[in-house]
């Protein structure tokens, strides 16, 4: 089955073609980061308009890249949620219209399921069951994954997601949007032992997260060090290092607990923050101690992209699922409400 995937949930327009036999045939992405950086964050209306401008040219580019004609496609998959409603509507309406015009089925895909399954695009994918850490700008969740669609929420952030905390810390340090990569780059030059930031909710049982207190601690630390309202370069580097260390260690502690609680020996990390090298290194050390394995997607498939939507949609289409002619987008959509499509141990394509 050959599927065109469309991702327009926020500020990146992603298009890809995935074939269940041949794998990923084409992939293209347009990022709106430069446009939104002027405003310090995503402006929903501007995001929607830019998706309108960029989506069809990207579809044409990917079709040419994959040497595929529309009549060779078997289906269209598009992100139906969660995300910004205007941005979602652009991808959903365009994907639904193309599928109708080409006489093929279409399916709305859960954005976070796409992230969760992105490591399946790698040469050595994980096998079910596994624990997944979904960590992005809008989500921080630990999920037990028994099969595609069989998800049990183990823990989640009670306030800010880790990615949001990174962005807010970046603003405190005077860094540009998007903040996460900026903080990580600055942290590489910092002294990680100068400050000891709190590891929120690690002193109590459970798998939930909270990063609002860490954000406040970062603000107070930076304010205490300001001279005439300005932070010195060394202070900024050291605060970035201490902040990143606190987030990474908190995530690692909770992931270890999740592995021990489930008894699973495979950990998947997915979402934009999963590209953070410090997090990957820390989790690699942790899983070795737990006699487990760590899996993640290549960096370009950690952030929003069309390949993960094409893959996730293909799996559900192969199971006989498809969306009706109505265009339905869900800005808030719990992952554990999705319909399962296969039992544990079943193969995926």
JSON list of N, CA, C and O in Angstrom, two decimals, residues 11 32-43 46 167-168 170-171 175-179:
[
{"chain": "A", "resi": 11, "resn": "UNK", "atom": "N", "xyz": [3.45, 24.36, 13.23]},
{"chain": "A", "resi": 11, "resn": "UNK", "atom": "CA", "xyz": [4.23, 25.33, 12.47]},
{"chain": "A", "resi": 11, "resn": "UNK", "atom": "C", "xyz": [5.19, 24.69, 11.46]},
{"chain": "A", "resi": 11, "resn": "UNK", "atom": "O", "xyz": [6.14, 25.33, 11.03]},
{"chain": "A", "resi": 32, "resn": "UNK", "atom": "N", "xyz": [8.24, 26.82, 9.56]},
{"chain": "A", "resi": 32, "resn": "UNK", "atom": "CA", "xyz": [7.85, 28.22, 9.69]},
{"chain": "A", "resi": 32, "resn": "UNK", "atom": "C", "xyz": [8.61, 28.93, 10.79]},
{"chain": "A", "resi": 32, "resn": "UNK", "atom": "O", "xyz": [8.26, 30.06, 11.17]},
{"chain": "A", "resi": 33, "resn": "UNK", "atom": "N", "xyz": [9.66, 28.31, 11.32]},
{"chain": "A", "resi": 33, "resn": "UNK", "atom": "CA", "xyz": [10.36, 28.85, 12.48]},
{"chain": "A", "resi": 33, "resn": "UNK", "atom": "C", "xyz": [10.80, 30.29, 12.26]},
{"chain": "A", "resi": 33, "resn": "UNK", "atom": "O", "xyz": [10.63, 31.15, 13.14]},
{"chain": "A", "resi": 34, "resn": "UNK", "atom": "N", "xyz": [11.38, 30.60, 11.12]},
{"chain": "A", "resi": 34, "resn": "UNK", "atom": "CA", "xyz": [11.89, 31.95, 10.88]},
{"chain": "A", "resi": 34, "resn": "UNK", "atom": "C", "xyz": [10.76, 32.98, 10.96]},
{"chain": "A", "resi": 34, "resn": "UNK", "atom": "O", "xyz": [10.95, 34.08, 11.49]},
{"chain": "A", "resi": 35, "resn": "UNK", "atom": "N", "xyz": [9.58, 32.63, 10.44]},
{"chain": "A", "resi": 35, "resn": "UNK", "atom": "CA", "xyz": [8.45, 33.56, 10.47]},
{"chain": "A", "resi": 35, "resn": "UNK", "atom": "C", "xyz": [7.97, 33.81, 11.89]},
{"chain": "A", "resi": 35, "resn": "UNK", "atom": "O", "xyz": [7.74, 34.95, 12.31]},
{"chain": "A", "resi": 36, "resn": "UNK", "atom": "N", "xyz": [7.84, 32.74, 12.68]},
{"chain": "A", "resi": 36, "resn": "UNK", "atom": "CA", "xyz": [7.30, 32.87, 14.04]},
{"chain": "A", "resi": 36, "resn": "UNK", "atom": "C", "xyz": [8.34, 33.42, 15.02]},
{"chain": "A", "resi": 36, "resn": "UNK", "atom": "O", "xyz": [7.96, 33.95, 16.07]},
{"chain": "A", "resi": 37, "resn": "UNK", "atom": "N", "xyz": [9.63, 33.30, 14.70]},
{"chain": "A", "resi": 37, "resn": "UNK", "atom": "CA", "xyz": [10.68, 33.79, 15.60]},
{"chain": "A", "resi": 37, "resn": "UNK", "atom": "C", "xyz": [10.53, 35.29, 15.86]},
{"chain": "A", "resi": 37, "resn": "UNK", "atom": "O", "xyz": [10.85, 35.78, 16.96]},
{"chain": "A", "resi": 38, "resn": "UNK", "atom": "N", "xyz": [10.02, 36.00, 14.88]},
{"chain": "A", "resi": 38, "resn": "UNK", "atom": "CA", "xyz": [9.83, 37.46, 15.03]},
{"chain": "A", "resi": 38, "resn": "UNK", "atom": "C", "xyz": [8.87, 37.79, 16.17]},
{"chain": "A", "resi": 38, "resn": "UNK", "atom": "O", "xyz": [8.96, 38.84, 16.80]},
{"chain": "A", "resi": 39, "resn": "UNK", "atom": "N", "xyz": [7.95, 36.84, 16.45]},
{"chain": "A", "resi": 39, "resn": "UNK", "atom": "CA", "xyz": [6.93, 37.06, 17.48]},
{"chain": "A", "resi": 39, "resn": "UNK", "atom": "C", "xyz": [7.23, 36.30, 18.77]},
{"chain": "A", "resi": 39, "resn": "UNK", "atom": "O", "xyz": [6.46, 36.38, 19.72]},
{"chain": "A", "resi": 40, "resn": "UNK", "atom": "N", "xyz": [8.30, 35.53, 18.78]},
{"chain": "A", "resi": 40, "resn": "UNK", "atom": "CA", "xyz": [8.67, 34.79, 19.98]},
{"chain": "A", "resi": 40, "resn": "UNK", "atom": "C", "xyz": [7.85, 33.54, 20.22]},
{"chain": "A", "resi": 40, "resn": "UNK", "atom": "O", "xyz": [7.90, 32.97, 21.32]},
{"chain": "A", "resi": 41, "resn": "UNK", "atom": "N", "xyz": [7.09, 33.09, 19.24]},
{"chain": "A", "resi": 41, "resn": "UNK", "atom": "CA", "xyz": [6.26, 31.90, 19.39]},
{"chain": "A", "resi": 41, "resn": "UNK", "atom": "C", "xyz": [5.33, 31.77, 18.21]},
{"chain": "A", "resi": 41, "resn": "UNK", "atom": "O", "xyz": [5.27, 32.65, 17.34]},
{"chain": "A", "resi": 42, "resn": "UNK", "atom": "N", "xyz": [4.58, 30.68, 18.17]},
{"chain": "A", "resi": 42, "resn": "UNK", "atom": "CA", "xyz": [3.71, 30.40, 17.03]},
{"chain": "A", "resi": 42, "resn": "UNK", "atom": "C", "xyz": [2.48, 31.30, 17.05]},
{"chain": "A", "resi": 42, "resn": "UNK", "atom": "O", "xyz": [1.77, 31.38, 18.06]},
{"chain": "A", "resi": 43, "resn": "UNK", "atom": "N", "xyz": [2.23, 31.96, 15.93]},
{"chain": "A", "resi": 43, "resn": "UNK", "atom": "CA", "xyz": [1.00, 32.74, 15.74]},
{"chain": "A", "resi": 43, "resn": "UNK", "atom": "C", "xyz": [0.05, 31.87, 14.91]},
{"chain": "A", "resi": 43, "resn": "UNK", "atom": "O", "xyz": [0.29, 31.64, 13.72]},
{"chain": "A", "resi": 46, "resn": "UNK", "atom": "N", "xyz": [-1.13, 32.96, 11.29]},
{"chain": "A", "resi": 46, "resn": "UNK", "atom": "CA", "xyz": [-0.03, 32.97, 10.33]},
{"chain": "A", "resi": 46, "resn": "UNK", "atom": "C", "xyz": [0.37, 31.55, 9.95]},
{"chain": "A", "resi": 46, "resn": "UNK", "atom": "O", "xyz": [0.71, 31.27, 8.79]},
{"chain": "A", "resi": 167, "resn": "UNK", "atom": "N", "xyz": [11.26, 26.19, 26.24]},
{"chain": "A", "resi": 167, "resn": "UNK", "atom": "CA", "xyz": [11.00, 27.45, 25.55]},
{"chain": "A", "resi": 167, "resn": "UNK", "atom": "C", "xyz": [10.92, 28.62, 26.53]},
{"chain": "A", "resi": 167, "resn": "UNK", "atom": "O", "xyz": [11.42, 29.72, 26.24]},
{"chain": "A", "resi": 168, "resn": "UNK", "atom": "N", "xyz": [10.30, 28.40, 27.68]},
{"chain": "A", "resi": 168, "resn": "UNK", "atom": "CA", "xyz": [10.17, 29.49, 28.66]},
{"chain": "A", "resi": 168, "resn": "UNK", "atom": "C", "xyz": [11.52, 29.80, 29.31]},
{"chain": "A", "resi": 168, "resn": "UNK", "atom": "O", "xyz": [11.83, 30.96, 29.60]},
{"chain": "A", "resi": 170, "resn": "UNK", "atom": "N", "xyz": [14.32, 29.49, 27.81]},
{"chain": "A", "resi": 170, "resn": "UNK", "atom": "CA", "xyz": [15.05, 30.22, 26.77]},
{"chain": "A", "resi": 170, "resn": "UNK", "atom": "C", "xyz": [14.71, 31.70, 26.81]},
{"chain": "A", "resi": 170, "resn": "UNK", "atom": "O", "xyz": [15.60, 32.56, 26.67]},
{"chain": "A", "resi": 171, "resn": "UNK", "atom": "N", "xyz": [13.45, 32.02, 26.98]},
{"chain": "A", "resi": 171, "resn": "UNK", "atom": "CA", "xyz": [13.05, 33.44, 27.05]},
{"chain": "A", "resi": 171, "resn": "UNK", "atom": "C", "xyz": [13.69, 34.12, 28.25]},
{"chain": "A", "resi": 171, "resn": "UNK", "atom": "O", "xyz": [14.12, 35.28, 28.16]},
{"chain": "A", "resi": 175, "resn": "UNK", "atom": "N", "xyz": [17.13, 34.05, 24.83]},
{"chain": "A", "resi": 175, "resn": "UNK", "atom": "CA", "xyz": [17.43, 33.27, 23.62]},
{"chain": "A", "resi": 175, "resn": "UNK", "atom": "C", "xyz": [16.26, 33.35, 22.64]},
{"chain": "A", "resi": 175, "resn": "UNK", "atom": "O", "xyz": [15.12, 33.58, 23.02]},
{"chain": "A", "resi": 176, "resn": "UNK", "atom": "N", "xyz": [16.55, 33.11, 21.37]},
{"chain": "A", "resi": 176, "resn": "UNK", "atom": "CA", "xyz": [15.54, 33.19, 20.33]},
{"chain": "A", "resi": 176, "resn": "UNK", "atom": "C", "xyz": [14.65, 31.96, 20.31]},
{"chain": "A", "resi": 176, "resn": "UNK", "atom": "O", "xyz": [14.99, 30.90, 20.85]},
{"chain": "A", "resi": 177, "resn": "UNK", "atom": "N", "xyz": [13.49, 32.10, 19.67]},
{"chain": "A", "resi": 177, "resn": "UNK", "atom": "CA", "xyz": [12.58, 30.98, 19.41]},
{"chain": "A", "resi": 177, "resn": "UNK", "atom": "C", "xyz": [13.09, 30.20, 18.21]},
{"chain": "A", "resi": 177, "resn": "UNK", "atom": "O", "xyz": [13.61, 30.79, 17.25]},
{"chain": "A", "resi": 178, "resn": "UNK", "atom": "N", "xyz": [12.98, 28.85, 18.20]},
{"chain": "A", "resi": 178, "resn": "UNK", "atom": "CA", "xyz": [12.49, 27.98, 19.27]},
{"chain": "A", "resi": 178, "resn": "UNK", "atom": "C", "xyz": [13.54, 27.77, 20.34]},
{"chain": "A", "resi": 178, "resn": "UNK", "atom": "O", "xyz": [14.74, 27.66, 20.05]},
{"chain": "A", "resi": 179, "resn": "UNK", "atom": "N", "xyz": [13.10, 27.71, 21.59]},
{"chain": "A", "resi": 179, "resn": "UNK", "atom": "CA", "xyz": [14.02, 27.76, 22.70]},
{"chain": "A", "resi": 179, "resn": "UNK", "atom": "C", "xyz": [14.78, 26.49, 23.01]},
{"chain": "A", "resi": 179, "resn": "UNK", "atom": "O", "xyz": [15.92, 26.56, 23.47]}
]
